[in-house]
mmCIF file of C-alpha atoms (C1' of nucleotides) in Angstrom:
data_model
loop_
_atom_site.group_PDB
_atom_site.id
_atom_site.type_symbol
_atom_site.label_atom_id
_atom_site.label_comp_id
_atom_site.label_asym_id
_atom_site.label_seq_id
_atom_site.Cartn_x
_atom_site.Cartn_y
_atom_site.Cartn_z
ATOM 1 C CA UNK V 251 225.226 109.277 75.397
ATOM 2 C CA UNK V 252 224.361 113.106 73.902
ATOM 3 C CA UNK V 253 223.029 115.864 75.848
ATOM 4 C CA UNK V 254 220.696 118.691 74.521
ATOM 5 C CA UNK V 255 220.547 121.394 77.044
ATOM 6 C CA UNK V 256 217.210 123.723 77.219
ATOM 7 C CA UNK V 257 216.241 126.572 79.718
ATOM 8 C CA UNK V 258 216.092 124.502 82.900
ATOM 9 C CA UNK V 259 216.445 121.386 82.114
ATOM 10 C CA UNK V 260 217.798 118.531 79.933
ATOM 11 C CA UNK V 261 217.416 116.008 77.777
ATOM 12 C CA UNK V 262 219.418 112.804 77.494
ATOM 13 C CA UNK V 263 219.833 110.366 74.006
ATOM 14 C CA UNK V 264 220.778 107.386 73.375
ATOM 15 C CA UNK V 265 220.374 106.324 76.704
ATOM 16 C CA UNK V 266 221.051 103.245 77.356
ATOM 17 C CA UNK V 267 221.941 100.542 80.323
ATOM 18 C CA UNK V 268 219.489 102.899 82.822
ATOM 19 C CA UNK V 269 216.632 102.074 83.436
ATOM 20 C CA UNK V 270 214.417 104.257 86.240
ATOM 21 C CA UNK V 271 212.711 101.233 88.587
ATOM 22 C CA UNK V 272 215.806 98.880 88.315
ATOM 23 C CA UNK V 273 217.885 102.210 89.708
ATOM 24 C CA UNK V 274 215.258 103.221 92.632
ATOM 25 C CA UNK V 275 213.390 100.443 93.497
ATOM 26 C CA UNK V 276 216.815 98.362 94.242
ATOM 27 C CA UNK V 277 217.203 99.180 97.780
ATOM 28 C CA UNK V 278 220.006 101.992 97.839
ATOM 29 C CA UNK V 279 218.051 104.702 97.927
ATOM 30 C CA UNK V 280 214.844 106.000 99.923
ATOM 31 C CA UNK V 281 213.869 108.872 98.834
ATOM 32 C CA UNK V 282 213.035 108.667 95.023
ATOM 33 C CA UNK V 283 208.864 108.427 94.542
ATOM 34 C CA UNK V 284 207.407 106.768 91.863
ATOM 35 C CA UNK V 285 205.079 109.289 89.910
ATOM 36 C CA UNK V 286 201.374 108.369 88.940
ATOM 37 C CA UNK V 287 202.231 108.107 85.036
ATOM 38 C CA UNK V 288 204.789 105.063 85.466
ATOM 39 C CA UNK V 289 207.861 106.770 83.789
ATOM 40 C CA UNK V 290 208.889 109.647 86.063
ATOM 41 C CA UNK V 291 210.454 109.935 89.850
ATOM 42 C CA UNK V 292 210.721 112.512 91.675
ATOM 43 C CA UNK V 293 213.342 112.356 94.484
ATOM 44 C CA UNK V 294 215.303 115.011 97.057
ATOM 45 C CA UNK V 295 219.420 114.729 96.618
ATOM 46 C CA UNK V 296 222.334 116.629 96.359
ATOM 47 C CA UNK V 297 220.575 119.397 98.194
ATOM 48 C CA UNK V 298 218.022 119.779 95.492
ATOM 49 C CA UNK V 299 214.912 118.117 94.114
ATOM 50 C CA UNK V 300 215.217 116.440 90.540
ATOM 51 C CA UNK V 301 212.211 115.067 87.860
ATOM 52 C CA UNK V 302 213.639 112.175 86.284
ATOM 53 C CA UNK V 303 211.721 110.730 83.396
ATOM 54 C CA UNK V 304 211.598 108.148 80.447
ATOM 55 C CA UNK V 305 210.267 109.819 77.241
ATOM 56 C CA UNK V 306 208.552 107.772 74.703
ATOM 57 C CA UNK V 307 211.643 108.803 71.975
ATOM 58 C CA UNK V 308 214.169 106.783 74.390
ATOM 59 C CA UNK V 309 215.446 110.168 76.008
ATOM 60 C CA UNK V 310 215.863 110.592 79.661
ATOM 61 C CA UNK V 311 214.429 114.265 81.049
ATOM 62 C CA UNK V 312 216.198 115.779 83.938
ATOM 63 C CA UNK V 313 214.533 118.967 85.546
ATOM 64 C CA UNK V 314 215.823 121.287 86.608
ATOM 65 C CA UNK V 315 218.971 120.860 85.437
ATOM 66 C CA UNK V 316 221.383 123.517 84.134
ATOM 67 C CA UNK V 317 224.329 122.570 82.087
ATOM 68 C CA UNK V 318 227.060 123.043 84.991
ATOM 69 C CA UNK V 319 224.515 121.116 87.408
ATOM 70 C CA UNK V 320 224.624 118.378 84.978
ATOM 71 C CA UNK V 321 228.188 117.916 84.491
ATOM 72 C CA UNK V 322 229.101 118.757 88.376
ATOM 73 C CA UNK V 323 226.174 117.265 90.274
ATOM 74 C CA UNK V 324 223.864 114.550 88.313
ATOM 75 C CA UNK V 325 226.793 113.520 86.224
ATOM 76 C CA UNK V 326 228.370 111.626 88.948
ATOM 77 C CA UNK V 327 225.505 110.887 90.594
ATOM 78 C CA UNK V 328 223.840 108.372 87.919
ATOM 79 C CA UNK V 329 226.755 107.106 87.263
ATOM 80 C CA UNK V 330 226.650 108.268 84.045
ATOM 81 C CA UNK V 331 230.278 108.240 83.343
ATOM 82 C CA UNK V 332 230.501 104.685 83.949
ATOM 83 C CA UNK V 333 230.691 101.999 81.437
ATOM 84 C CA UNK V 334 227.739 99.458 82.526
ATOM 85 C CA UNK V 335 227.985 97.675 78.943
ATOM 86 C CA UNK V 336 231.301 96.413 80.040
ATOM 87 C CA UNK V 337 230.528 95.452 83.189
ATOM 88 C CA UNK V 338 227.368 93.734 82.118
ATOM 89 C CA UNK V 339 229.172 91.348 79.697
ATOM 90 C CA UNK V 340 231.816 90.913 82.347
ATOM 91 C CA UNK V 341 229.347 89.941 84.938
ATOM 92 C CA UNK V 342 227.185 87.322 82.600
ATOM 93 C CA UNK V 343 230.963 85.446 82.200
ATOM 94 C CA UNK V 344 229.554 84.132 85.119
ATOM 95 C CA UNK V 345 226.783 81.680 83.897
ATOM 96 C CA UNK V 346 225.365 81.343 87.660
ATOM 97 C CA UNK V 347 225.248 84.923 87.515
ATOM 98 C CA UNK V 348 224.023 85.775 84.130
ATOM 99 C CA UNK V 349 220.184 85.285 84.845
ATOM 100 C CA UNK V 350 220.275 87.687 88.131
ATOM 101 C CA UNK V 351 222.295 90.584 85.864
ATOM 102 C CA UNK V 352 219.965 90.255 82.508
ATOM 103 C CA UNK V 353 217.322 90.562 84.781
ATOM 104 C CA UNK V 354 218.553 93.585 86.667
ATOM 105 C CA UNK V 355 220.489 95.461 83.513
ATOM 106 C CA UNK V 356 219.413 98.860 83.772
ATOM 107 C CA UNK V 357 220.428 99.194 87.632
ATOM 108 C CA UNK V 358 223.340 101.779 88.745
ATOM 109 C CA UNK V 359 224.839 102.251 91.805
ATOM 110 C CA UNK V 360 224.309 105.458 92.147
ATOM 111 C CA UNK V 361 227.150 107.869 94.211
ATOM 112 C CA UNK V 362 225.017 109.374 96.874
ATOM 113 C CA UNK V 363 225.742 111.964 100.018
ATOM 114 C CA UNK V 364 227.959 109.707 102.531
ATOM 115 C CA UNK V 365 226.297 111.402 105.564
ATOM 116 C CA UNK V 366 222.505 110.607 104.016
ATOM 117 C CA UNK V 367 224.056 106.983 103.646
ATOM 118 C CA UNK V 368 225.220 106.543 107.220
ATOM 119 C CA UNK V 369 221.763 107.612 109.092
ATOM 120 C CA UNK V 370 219.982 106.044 106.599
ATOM 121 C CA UNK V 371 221.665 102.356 106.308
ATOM 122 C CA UNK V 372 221.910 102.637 110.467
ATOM 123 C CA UNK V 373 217.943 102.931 110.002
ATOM 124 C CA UNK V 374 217.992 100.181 108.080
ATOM 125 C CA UNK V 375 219.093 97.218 110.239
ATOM 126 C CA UNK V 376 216.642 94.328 111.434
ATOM 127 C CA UNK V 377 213.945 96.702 109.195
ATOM 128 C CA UNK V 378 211.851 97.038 106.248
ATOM 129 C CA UNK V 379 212.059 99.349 103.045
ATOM 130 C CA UNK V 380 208.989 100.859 103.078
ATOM 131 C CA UNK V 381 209.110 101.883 106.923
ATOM 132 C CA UNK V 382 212.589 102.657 106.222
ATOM 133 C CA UNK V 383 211.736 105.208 104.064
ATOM 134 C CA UNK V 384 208.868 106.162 106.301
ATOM 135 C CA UNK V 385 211.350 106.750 109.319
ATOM 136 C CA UNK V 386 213.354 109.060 106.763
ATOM 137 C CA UNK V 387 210.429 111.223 105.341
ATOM 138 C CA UNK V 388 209.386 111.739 108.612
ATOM 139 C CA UNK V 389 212.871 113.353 109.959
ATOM 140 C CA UNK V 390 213.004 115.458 106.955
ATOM 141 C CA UNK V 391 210.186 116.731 107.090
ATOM 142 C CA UNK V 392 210.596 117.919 110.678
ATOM 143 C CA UNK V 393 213.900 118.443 110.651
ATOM 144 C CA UNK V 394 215.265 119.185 107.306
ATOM 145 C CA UNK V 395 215.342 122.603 105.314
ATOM 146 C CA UNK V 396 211.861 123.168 103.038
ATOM 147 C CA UNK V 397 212.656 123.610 99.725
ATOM 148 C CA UNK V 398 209.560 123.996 96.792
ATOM 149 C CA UNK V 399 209.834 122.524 93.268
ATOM 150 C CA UNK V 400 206.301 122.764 90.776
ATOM 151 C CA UNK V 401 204.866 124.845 93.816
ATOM 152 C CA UNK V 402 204.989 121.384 95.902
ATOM 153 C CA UNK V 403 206.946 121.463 99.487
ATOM 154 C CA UNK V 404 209.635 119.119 100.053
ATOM 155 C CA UNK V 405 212.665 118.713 102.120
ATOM 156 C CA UNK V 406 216.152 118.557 102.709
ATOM 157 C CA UNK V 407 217.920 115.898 104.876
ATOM 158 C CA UNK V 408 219.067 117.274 108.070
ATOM 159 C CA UNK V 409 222.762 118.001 108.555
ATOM 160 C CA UNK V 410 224.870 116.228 111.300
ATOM 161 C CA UNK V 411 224.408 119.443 113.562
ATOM 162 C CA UNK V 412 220.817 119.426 113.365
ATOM 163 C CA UNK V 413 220.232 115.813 114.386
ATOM 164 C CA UNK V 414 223.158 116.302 117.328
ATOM 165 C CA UNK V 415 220.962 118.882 118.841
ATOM 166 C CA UNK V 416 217.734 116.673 118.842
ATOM 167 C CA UNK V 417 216.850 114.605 121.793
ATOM 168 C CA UNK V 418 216.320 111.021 121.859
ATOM 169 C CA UNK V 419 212.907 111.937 122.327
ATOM 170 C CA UNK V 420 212.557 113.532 118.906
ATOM 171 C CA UNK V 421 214.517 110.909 117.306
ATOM 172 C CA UNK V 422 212.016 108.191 119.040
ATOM 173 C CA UNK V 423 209.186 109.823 117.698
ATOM 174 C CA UNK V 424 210.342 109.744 113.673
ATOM 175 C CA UNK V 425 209.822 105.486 114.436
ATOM 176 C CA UNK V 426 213.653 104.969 114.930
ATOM 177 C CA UNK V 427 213.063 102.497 117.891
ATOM 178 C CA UNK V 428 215.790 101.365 119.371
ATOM 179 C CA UNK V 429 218.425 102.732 116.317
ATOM 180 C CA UNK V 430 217.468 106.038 117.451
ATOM 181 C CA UNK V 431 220.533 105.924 119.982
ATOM 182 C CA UNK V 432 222.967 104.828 117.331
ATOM 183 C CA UNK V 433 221.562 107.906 115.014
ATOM 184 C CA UNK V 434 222.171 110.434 117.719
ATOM 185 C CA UNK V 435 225.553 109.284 119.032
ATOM 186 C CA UNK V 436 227.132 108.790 115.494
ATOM 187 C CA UNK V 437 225.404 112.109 114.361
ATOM 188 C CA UNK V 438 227.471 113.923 117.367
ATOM 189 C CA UNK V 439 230.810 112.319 115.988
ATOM 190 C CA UNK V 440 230.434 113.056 112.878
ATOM 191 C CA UNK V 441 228.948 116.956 113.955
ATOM 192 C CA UNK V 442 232.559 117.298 116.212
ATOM 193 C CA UNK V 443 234.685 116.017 113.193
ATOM 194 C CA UNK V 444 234.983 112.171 112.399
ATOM 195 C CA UNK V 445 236.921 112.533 108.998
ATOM 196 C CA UNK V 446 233.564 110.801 107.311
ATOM 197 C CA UNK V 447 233.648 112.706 103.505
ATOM 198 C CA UNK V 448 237.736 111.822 103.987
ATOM 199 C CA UNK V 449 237.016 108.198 104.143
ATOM 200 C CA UNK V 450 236.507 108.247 99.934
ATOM 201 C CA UNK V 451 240.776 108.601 99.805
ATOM 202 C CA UNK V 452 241.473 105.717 102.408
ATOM 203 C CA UNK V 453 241.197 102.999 100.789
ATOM 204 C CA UNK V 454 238.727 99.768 100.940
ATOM 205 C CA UNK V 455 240.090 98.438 104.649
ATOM 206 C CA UNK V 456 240.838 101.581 106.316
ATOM 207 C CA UNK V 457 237.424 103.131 105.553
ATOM 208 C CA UNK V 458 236.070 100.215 106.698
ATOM 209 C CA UNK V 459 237.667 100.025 109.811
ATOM 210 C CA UNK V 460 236.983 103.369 110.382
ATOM 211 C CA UNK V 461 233.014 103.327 109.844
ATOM 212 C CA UNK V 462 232.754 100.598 112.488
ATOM 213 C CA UNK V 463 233.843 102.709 115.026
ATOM 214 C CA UNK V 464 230.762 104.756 114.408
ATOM 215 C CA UNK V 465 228.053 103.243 116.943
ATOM 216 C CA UNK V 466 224.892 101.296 115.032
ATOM 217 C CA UNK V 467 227.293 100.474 111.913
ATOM 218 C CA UNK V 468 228.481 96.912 111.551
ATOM 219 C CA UNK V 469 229.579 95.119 108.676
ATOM 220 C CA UNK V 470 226.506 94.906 106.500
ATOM 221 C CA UNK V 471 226.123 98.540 106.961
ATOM 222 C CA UNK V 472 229.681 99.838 106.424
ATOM 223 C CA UNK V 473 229.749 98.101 103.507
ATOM 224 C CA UNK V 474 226.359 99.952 102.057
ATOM 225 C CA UNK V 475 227.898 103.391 102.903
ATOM 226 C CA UNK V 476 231.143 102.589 101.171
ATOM 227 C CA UNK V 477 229.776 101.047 97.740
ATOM 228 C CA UNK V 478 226.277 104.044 97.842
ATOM 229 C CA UNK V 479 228.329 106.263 98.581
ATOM 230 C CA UNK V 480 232.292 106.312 98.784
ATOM 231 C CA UNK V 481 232.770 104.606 95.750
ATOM 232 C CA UNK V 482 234.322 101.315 96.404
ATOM 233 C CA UNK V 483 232.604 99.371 94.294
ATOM 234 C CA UNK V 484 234.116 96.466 95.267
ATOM 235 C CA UNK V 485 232.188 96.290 98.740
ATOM 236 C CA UNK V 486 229.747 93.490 98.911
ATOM 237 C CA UNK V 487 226.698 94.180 101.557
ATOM 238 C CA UNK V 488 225.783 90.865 103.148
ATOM 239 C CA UNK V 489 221.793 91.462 104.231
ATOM 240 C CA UNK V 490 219.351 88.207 104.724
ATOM 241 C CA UNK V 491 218.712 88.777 101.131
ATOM 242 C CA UNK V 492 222.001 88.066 99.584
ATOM 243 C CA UNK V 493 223.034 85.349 101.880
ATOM 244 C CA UNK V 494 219.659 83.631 100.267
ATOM 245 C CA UNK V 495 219.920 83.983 96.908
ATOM 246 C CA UNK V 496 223.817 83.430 96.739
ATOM 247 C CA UNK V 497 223.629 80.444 98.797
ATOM 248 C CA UNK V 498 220.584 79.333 96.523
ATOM 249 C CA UNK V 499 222.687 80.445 93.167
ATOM 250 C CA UNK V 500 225.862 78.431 94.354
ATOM 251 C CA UNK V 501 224.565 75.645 95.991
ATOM 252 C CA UNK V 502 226.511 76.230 98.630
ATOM 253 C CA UNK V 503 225.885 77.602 103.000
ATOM 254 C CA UNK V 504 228.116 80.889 104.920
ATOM 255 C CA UNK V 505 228.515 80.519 108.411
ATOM 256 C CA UNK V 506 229.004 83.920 108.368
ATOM 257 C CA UNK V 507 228.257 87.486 106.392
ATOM 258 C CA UNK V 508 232.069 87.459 106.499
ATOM 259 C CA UNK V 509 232.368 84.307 104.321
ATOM 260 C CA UNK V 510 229.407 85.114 101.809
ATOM 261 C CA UNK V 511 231.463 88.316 101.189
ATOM 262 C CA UNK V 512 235.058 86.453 100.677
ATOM 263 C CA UNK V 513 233.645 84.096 97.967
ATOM 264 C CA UNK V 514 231.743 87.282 96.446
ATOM 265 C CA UNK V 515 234.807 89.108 96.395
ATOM 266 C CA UNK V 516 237.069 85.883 95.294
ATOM 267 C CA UNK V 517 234.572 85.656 92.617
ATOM 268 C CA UNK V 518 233.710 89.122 91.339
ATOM 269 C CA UNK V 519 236.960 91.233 92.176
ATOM 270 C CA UNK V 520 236.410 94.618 91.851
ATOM 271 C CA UNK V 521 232.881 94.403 90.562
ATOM 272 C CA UNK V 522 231.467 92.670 93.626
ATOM 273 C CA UNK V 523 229.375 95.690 94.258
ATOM 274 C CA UNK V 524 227.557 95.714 91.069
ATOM 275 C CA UNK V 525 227.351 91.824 91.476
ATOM 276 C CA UNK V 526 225.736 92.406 94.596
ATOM 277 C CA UNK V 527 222.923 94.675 93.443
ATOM 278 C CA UNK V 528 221.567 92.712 90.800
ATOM 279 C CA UNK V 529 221.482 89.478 92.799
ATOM 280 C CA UNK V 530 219.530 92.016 95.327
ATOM 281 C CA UNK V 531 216.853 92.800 93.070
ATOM 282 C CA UNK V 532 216.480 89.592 91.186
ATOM 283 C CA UNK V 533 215.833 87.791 94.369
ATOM 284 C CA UNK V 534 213.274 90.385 95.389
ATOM 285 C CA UNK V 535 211.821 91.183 92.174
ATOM 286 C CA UNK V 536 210.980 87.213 91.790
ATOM 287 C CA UNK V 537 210.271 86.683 95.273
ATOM 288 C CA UNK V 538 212.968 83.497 94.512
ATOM 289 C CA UNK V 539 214.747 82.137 97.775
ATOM 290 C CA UNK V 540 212.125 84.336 99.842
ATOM 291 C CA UNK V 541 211.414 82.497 103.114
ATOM 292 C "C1'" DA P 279 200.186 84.873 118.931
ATOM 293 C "C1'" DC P 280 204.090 84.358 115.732
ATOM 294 C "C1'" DC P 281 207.565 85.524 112.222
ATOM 295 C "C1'" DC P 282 210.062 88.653 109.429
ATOM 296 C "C1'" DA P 283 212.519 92.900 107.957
ATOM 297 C "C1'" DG P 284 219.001 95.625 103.304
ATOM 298 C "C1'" DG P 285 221.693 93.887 111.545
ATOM 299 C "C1'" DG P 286 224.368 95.587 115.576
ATOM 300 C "C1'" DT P 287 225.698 95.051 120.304
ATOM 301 C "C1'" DG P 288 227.229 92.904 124.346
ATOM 302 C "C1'" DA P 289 227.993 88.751 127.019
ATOM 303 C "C1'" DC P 290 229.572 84.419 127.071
ATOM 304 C "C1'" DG P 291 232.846 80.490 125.982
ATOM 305 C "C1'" DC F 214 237.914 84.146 117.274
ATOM 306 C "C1'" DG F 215 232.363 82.150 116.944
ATOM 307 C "C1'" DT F 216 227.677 82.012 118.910
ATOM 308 C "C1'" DC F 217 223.415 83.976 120.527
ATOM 309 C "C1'" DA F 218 219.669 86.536 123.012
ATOM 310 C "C1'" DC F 219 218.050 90.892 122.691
ATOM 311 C "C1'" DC F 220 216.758 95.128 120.766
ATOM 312 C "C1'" DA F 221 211.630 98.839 118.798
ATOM 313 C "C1'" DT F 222 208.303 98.838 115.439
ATOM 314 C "C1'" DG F 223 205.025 97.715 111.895
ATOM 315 C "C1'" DG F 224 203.271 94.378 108.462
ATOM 316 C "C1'" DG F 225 202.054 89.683 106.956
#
DNA sequence: ACCCAGGGTGACG
DNA sequence: CGTCACCATGGG
């Protein structure tokens, strides 16, 4: 990977293992839009708004995007530093496996915001993607900070204080339903200091345990937060997706979420996350297992 | 009218 | 510890 560096923005070589709808269109992320031409997204993270786009000469375009926001902010959050050859040829060891990752190569998790994470994968129980991201757009764009790229409006996510000082009321009328509780009482614990950004240094279990205290996050949910965004890779989200296709794959039933996630973990160690996301959009890109 | 969606909670054994 | 009805909302 080589990096030319121009006024405001950059351009990336030799790109390769990325690919721009196998990274936003794989269910860990809501706010990235597709643009009209095919090969560009245009999305609202780390406090700023980023063009992302596939250039006919195999380079990736990121703009705007100074050298030191590069290194210190879009770096990390692609993933960029991460070696996804190796962990693609370690992953199609696994000849059940290999079909779902050579499908999928191009995705990376990426390492997102861990409070954008929580409200968002508490949003995202018993619901559907696109009104999932519907739900979102609709609480940034009353709540959250304006902020203009290419003369366009768009917005920030709202910080934990914001959201603590909404009523339920407000919170109803983004489409939350009935999570709209969970999203107000967890916003006020994390506003009056629940160690959340600490949890990255506790280690797998104990930020586990700790997210579950947090009202509307259960297992499935914990798990997103800490593989999006904490970076234990090693988490394994159990949704009615993965339970499908891995009890399809293996020939084999789970009880439980629990027990889908102890054979995924027996079986794919520390790269159970990655695992995880290319079964995710295999089984949703082919509609295979689908009820 | 019915079922499903990147599930969690509380009540019941 | 495991099971299960219920939860608000929109789309098929």
């Amino acid at each position: 990977m080589n990096q030319t560096f121009h006024n405001n923005h950059v351009h990336i070589q030799d790109i390769n293992y990325f690919q721009l709808r196998h990274v936003f269109e794989s269910g860990q992320t809501f706010r990235w839009q597709k643009q009209s031409n095919n090969q560009e997204y245009i999305g609202i993270a780390q406090e700023r708004v980023l063009q992302i786009k596939y250039c006919n000469d195999h380079s990736l375009l990121l703009n705007p995007c100074n050298q030191s926001e590069f290194k210190n902010i879009w770096e990390p959050y692609f993933d960029f530093r991460r070696d996804y050859s190796m962990i693609y040829h370690e992953l199609i060891k696994d000849s059940i496996l290999r079909t779902a990752v050579e499908y999928g190569c191009g995705i990376r998790l990426l390492n997102q915001d861990p409070w954008e994470s929580l409200i968002s994968f508490i949003l995202s129980s018993n619901n559907g993607i696109p009104r999932i991201k519907k739900i979102i757009q609709l609480l940034c764009s009353r709540y959250g900070k304006e902020i203009y790229f290419n003369d366009q409006k768009y917005y920030l996510f709202p910080d934990p204080q914001t959201i603590a000082s909404l009523s339920i009321k407000d919170l109803l009328e983004c489409g939350m339903g009935y999570r709209g509780i969970y999203v107000f009482e967890t916003s006020k614990m994390i506003h009056e200091g629940f160690p959340l950004y600490d949890l990255k240094a506790y280690g797998y279990q104990n930020a586990k345990q700790m997210l579950l205290t947090l009202p509307g996050v259960g297992p499935k949910v914990a798990n997103c937060i800490l593989l999006f965004s904490l970076g234990y890779k090693e988490a394994f989200p159990v949704d009615v997706w993965i339970k499908r296709i891995i009890e399809l794959l293996y020939n084999t039933t789970f009880n439980t979420p629990e027990k889908a996630q102890d054979f995924a973990i027996n079986h794919y160690g520390k790269f159970a996350g990655f695992a995880q996301q290319y079964m995710f959009f295999y089984a949703r890109e082919t509609g295979i297992g689908k009820k």
